[in-house]
Tab-separated table of C-alpha atoms in Angstrom:
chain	number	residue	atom	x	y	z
C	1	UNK	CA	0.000	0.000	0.000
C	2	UNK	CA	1.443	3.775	-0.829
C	3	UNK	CA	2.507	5.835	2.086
C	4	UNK	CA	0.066	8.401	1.714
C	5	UNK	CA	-2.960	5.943	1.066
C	6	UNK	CA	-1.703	3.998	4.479
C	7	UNK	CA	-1.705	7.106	6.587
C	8	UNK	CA	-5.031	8.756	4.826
C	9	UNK	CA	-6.923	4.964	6.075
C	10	UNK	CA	-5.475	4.935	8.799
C	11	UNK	CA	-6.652	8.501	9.972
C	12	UNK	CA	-10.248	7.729	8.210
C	13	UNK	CA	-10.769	4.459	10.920
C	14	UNK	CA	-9.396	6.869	13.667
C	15	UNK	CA	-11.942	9.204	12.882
C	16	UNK	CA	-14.878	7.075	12.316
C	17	UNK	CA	-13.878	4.836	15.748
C	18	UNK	CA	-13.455	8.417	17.918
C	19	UNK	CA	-17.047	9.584	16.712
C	20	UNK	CA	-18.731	5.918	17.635
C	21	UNK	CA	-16.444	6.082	21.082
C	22	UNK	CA	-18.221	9.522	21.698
C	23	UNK	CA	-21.980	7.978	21.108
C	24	UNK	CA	-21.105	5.140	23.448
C	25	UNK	CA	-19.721	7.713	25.742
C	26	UNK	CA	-23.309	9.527	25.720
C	27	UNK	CA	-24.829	6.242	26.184
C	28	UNK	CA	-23.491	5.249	29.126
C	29	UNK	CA	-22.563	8.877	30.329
C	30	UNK	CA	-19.267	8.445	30.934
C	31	UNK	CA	-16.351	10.298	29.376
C	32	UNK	CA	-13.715	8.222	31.095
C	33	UNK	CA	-13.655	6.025	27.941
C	34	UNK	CA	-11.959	8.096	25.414
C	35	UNK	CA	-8.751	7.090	28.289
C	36	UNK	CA	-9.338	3.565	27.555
C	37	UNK	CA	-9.053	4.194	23.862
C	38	UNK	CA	-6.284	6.451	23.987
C	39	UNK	CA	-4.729	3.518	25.649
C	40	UNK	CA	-5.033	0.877	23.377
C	41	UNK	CA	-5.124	3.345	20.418
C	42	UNK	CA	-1.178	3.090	19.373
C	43	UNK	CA	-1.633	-0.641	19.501
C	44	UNK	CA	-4.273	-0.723	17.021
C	45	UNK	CA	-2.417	1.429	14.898
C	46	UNK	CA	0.846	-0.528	15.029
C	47	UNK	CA	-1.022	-3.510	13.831
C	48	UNK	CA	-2.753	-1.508	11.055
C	49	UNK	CA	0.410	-0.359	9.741
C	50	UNK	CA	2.414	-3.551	10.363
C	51	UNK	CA	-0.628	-5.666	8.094
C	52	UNK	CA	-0.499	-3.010	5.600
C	53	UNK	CA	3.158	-1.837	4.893
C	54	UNK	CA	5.299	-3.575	2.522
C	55	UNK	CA	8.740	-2.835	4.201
C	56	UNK	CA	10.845	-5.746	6.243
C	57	UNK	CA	8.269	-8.270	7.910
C	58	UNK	CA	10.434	-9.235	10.575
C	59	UNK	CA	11.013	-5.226	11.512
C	60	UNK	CA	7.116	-4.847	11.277
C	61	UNK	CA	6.699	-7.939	13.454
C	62	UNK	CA	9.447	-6.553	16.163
C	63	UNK	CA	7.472	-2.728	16.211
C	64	UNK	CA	4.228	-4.453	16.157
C	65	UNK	CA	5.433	-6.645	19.513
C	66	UNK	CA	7.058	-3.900	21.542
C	67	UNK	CA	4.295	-1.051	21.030
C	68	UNK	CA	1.507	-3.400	21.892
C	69	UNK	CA	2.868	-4.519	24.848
C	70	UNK	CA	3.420	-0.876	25.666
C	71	UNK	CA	0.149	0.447	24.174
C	72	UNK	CA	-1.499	-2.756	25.415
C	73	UNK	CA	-1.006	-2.443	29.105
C	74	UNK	CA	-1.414	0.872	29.443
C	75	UNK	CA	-5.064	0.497	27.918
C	76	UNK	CA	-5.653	-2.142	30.212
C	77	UNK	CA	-4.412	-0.600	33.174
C	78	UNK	CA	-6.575	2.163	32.162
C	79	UNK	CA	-9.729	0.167	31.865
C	80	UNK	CA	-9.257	-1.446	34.501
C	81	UNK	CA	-9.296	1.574	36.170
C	82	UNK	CA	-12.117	3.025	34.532
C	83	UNK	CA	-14.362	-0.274	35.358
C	84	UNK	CA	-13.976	0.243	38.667
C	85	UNK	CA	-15.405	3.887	39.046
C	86	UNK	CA	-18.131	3.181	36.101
C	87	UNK	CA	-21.246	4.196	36.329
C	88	UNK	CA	-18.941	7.155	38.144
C	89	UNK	CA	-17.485	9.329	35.829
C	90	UNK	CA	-13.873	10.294	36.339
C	91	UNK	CA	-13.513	13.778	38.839
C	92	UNK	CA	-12.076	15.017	35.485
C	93	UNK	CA	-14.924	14.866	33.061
C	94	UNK	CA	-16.919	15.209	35.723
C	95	UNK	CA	-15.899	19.099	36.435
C	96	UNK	CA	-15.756	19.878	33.116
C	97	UNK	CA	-19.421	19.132	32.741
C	98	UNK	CA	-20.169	21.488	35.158
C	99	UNK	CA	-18.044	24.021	34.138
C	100	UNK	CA	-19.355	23.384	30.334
C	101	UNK	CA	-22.994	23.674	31.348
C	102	UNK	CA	-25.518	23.455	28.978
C	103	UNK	CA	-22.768	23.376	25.880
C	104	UNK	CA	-21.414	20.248	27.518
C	105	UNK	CA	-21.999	17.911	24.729
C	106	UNK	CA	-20.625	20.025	22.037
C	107	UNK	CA	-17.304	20.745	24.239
C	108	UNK	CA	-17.123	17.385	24.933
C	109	UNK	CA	-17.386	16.002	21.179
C	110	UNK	CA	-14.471	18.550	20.261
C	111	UNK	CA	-12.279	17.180	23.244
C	112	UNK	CA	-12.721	13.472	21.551
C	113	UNK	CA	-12.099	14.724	18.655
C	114	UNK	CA	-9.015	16.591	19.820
C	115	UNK	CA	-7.401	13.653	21.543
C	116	UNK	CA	-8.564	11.835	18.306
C	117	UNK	CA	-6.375	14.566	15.649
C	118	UNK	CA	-3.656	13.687	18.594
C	119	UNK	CA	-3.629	9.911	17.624
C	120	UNK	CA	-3.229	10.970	14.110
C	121	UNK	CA	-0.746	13.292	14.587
C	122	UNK	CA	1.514	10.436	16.507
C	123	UNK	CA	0.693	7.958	13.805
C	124	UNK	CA	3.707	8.760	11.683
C	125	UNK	CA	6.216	7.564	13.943
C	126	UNK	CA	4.505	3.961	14.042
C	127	UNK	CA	3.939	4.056	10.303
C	128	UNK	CA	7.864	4.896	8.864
C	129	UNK	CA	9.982	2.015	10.445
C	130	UNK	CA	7.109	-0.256	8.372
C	131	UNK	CA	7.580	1.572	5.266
C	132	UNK	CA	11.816	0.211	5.351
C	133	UNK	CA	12.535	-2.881	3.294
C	134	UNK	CA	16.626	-3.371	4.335
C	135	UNK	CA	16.370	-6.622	5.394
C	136	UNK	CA	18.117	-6.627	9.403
C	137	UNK	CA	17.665	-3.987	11.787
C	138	UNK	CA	20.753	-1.718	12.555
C	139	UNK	CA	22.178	-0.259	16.034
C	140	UNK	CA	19.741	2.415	16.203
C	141	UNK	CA	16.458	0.179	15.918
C	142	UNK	CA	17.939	-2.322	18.831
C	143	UNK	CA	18.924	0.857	21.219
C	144	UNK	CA	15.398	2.310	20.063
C	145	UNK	CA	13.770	-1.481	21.598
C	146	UNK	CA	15.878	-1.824	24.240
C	147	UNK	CA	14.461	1.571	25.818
C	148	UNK	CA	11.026	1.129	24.942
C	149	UNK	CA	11.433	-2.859	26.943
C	150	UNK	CA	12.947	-0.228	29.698
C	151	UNK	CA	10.124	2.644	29.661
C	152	UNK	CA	7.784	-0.459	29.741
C	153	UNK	CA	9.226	-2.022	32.843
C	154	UNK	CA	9.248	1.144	34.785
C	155	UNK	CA	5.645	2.106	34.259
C	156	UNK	CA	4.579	-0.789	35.008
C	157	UNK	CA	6.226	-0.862	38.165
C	158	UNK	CA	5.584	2.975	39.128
C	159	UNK	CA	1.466	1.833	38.345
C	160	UNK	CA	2.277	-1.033	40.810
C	161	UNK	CA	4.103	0.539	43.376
C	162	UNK	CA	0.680	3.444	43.213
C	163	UNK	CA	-1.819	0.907	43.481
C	164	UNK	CA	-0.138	-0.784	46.232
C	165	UNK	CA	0.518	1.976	48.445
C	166	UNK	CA	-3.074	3.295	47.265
C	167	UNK	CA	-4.850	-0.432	49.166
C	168	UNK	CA	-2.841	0.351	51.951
C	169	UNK	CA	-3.488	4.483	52.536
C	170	UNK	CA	-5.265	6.199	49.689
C	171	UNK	CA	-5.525	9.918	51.634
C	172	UNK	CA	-1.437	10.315	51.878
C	173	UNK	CA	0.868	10.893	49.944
C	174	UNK	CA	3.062	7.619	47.979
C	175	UNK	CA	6.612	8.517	48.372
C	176	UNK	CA	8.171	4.738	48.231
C	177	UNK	CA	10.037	3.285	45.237
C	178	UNK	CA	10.154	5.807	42.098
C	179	UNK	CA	7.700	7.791	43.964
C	180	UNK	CA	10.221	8.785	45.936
C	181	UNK	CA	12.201	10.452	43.413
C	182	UNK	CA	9.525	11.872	41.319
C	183	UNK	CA	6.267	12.786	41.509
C	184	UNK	CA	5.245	11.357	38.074
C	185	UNK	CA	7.111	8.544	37.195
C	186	UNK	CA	4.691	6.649	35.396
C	187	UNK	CA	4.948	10.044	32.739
C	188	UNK	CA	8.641	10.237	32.825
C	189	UNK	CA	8.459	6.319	31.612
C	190	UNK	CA	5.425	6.932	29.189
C	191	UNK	CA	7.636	9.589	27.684
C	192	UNK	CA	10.784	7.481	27.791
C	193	UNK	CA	8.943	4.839	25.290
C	194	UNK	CA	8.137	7.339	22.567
C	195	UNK	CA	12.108	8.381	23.137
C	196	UNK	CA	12.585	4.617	22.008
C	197	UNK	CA	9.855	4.862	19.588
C	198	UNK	CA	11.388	7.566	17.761
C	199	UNK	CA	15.020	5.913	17.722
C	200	UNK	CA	13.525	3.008	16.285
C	201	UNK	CA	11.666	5.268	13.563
C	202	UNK	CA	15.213	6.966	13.204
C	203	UNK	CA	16.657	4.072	11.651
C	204	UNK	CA	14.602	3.911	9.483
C	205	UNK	CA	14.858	7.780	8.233
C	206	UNK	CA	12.044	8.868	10.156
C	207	UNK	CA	14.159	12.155	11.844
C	208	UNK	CA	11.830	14.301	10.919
C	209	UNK	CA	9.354	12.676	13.617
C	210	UNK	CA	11.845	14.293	16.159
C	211	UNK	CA	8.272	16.186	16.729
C	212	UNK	CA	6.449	13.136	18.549
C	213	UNK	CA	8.644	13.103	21.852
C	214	UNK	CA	8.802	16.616	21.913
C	215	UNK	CA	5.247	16.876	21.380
C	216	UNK	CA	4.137	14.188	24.081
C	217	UNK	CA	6.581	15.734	26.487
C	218	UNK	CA	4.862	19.148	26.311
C	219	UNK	CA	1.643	17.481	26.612
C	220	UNK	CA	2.479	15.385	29.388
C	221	UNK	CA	4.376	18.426	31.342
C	222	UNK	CA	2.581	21.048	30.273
C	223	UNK	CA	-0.799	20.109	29.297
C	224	UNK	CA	-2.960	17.177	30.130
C	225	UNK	CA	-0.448	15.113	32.622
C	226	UNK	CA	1.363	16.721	35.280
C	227	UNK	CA	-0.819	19.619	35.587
C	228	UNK	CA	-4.217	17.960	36.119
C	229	UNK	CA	-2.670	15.116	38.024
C	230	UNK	CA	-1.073	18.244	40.251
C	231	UNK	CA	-4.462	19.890	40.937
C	232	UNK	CA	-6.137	17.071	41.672
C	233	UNK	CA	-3.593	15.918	44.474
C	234	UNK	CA	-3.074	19.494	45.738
C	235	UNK	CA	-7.383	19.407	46.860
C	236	UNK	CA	-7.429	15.853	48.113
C	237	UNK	CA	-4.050	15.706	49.864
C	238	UNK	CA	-3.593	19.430	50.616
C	239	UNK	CA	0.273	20.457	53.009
C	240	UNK	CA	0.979	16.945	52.512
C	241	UNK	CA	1.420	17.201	48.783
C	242	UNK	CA	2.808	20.609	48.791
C	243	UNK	CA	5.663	19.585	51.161
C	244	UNK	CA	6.458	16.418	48.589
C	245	UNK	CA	6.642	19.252	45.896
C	246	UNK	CA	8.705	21.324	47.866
C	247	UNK	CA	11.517	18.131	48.254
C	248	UNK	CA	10.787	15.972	44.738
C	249	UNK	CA	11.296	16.692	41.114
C	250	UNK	CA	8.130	16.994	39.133
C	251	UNK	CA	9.181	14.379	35.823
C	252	UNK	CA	12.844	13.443	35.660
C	253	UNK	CA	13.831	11.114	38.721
C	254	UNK	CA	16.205	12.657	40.592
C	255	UNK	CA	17.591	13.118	44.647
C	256	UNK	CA	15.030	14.316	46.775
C	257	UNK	CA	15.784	18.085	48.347
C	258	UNK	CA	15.853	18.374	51.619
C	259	UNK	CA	15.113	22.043	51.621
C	260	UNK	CA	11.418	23.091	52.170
C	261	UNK	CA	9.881	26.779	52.623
């Protein structure tokens, strides 16, 4: 398939599946499950462009492997924990609502269809390393894999280390494992993958998606992360939290402070 028919399907099925995501979302009134397909979403669209690209099969087959199990558990850690608030809505969606009003349906189909144009925008980065036929993968695509299987391992432990302290005290603050040396590991890991991701799309003269880490790492700092996920612990845990601001980085892990104002 041509490069520019692959991506032009691909962001046609993203589309239509974001719209039908939104009606289910209205039918059960939740919002929460645009995360769950966010989740899952670079999975699916790994797969699409591993069945439908003509370059190397067993490159396609080693991209297709390492993003779903990235892609893969975070949309199941992510439904799982969206099953077990459903029919509760997410404090998230939730405010905004409220704070939408009466225009909250229209707001809310723009903000699926902005984390849908999102998707699409990421696509490319899945989508080059298929498009290589050179048959063996070079430095560059193993050093690429070898930080994704990294980024993988340490969200997944960051989650675990969360959801354990979480059974055991859910109104402090975690500050064991990672948690101890950031606030948001489980981002500075999510972020490390697309580092990998992009390494592996390197060597296969994809530089010019340079833009997808740097783009996710704005997000995730800047935008829909760190900021909400600040917010939200700043109400519920109150001088707690701000004292485990005050003595641990915000992203990159790194040795605590001991000075506090």
């Amino acid at each position: 398939m041509y490069k520019r028919q692959q991506l032009l399907l691909c962001w046609v099925v993203i589309f239509t599946v974001i719209n039908l995501t939104f009606g289910l979302s209205q039918k059960i009134r939740n919002a929460g499950i645009v995360d769950v397909l966010w989740g899952f979403s670079f999975c699916a669209v790994t797969i699409f462009f591993t069945l439908t690209g003509d370059g190397d099969e067993t490159r396609r087959i080693f991209l297709a492997v390492a993003t779903s199990l990235w892609s893969g558990r975070l949309g199941i850690y992510l439904l799982m924990r969206w099953r077990a608030l459903h029919p509760i809505e997410d404090k998230r969606y939730a405010e905004l609502r409220q704070k939408w009003g009466t225009n909250a349906n229209l707001y809310m189909f723009g903000m699926f269809h902005w984390q849908g144009a999102l998707i699409m925008i990421f696509s490319p980065i899945f989508a080059v390393p298929t498009w290589n036929s050179n048959i063996g993968m070079n430095l560059v695509e193993w050093i690429g894999l070898a930080i994704v299987a990294i980024a993988i391992v340490g969200e997944s432990i960051a989650d675990w280390q969360l959801a354990r302290f979480k059974k055991q005290s859910s109104n402090e603050v975690c500050q064991s494992g990672f948690w101890k040396y950031s606030r948001h590991p489980n981002y500075f890991f999510q972020w490390i993958a697309w580092m990998g991701f992009f390494l592996f799309a390197l060597g296969s003269g994809g530089w010019w998606t340079f833009y997808c880490p740097l783009l996710m790492l704005f997000l995730l700092v800047k935008v829909f992360g760190i900021p909400a996920n600040e917010k939200h612990n700043l109400e519920s845990k109150g001088e707690a939290y701000k004292r485990y601001q005050q003595t641990t980085s915000s992203f990159i892990p790194w040795p605590r402070s001991t000075k506090t104002t």
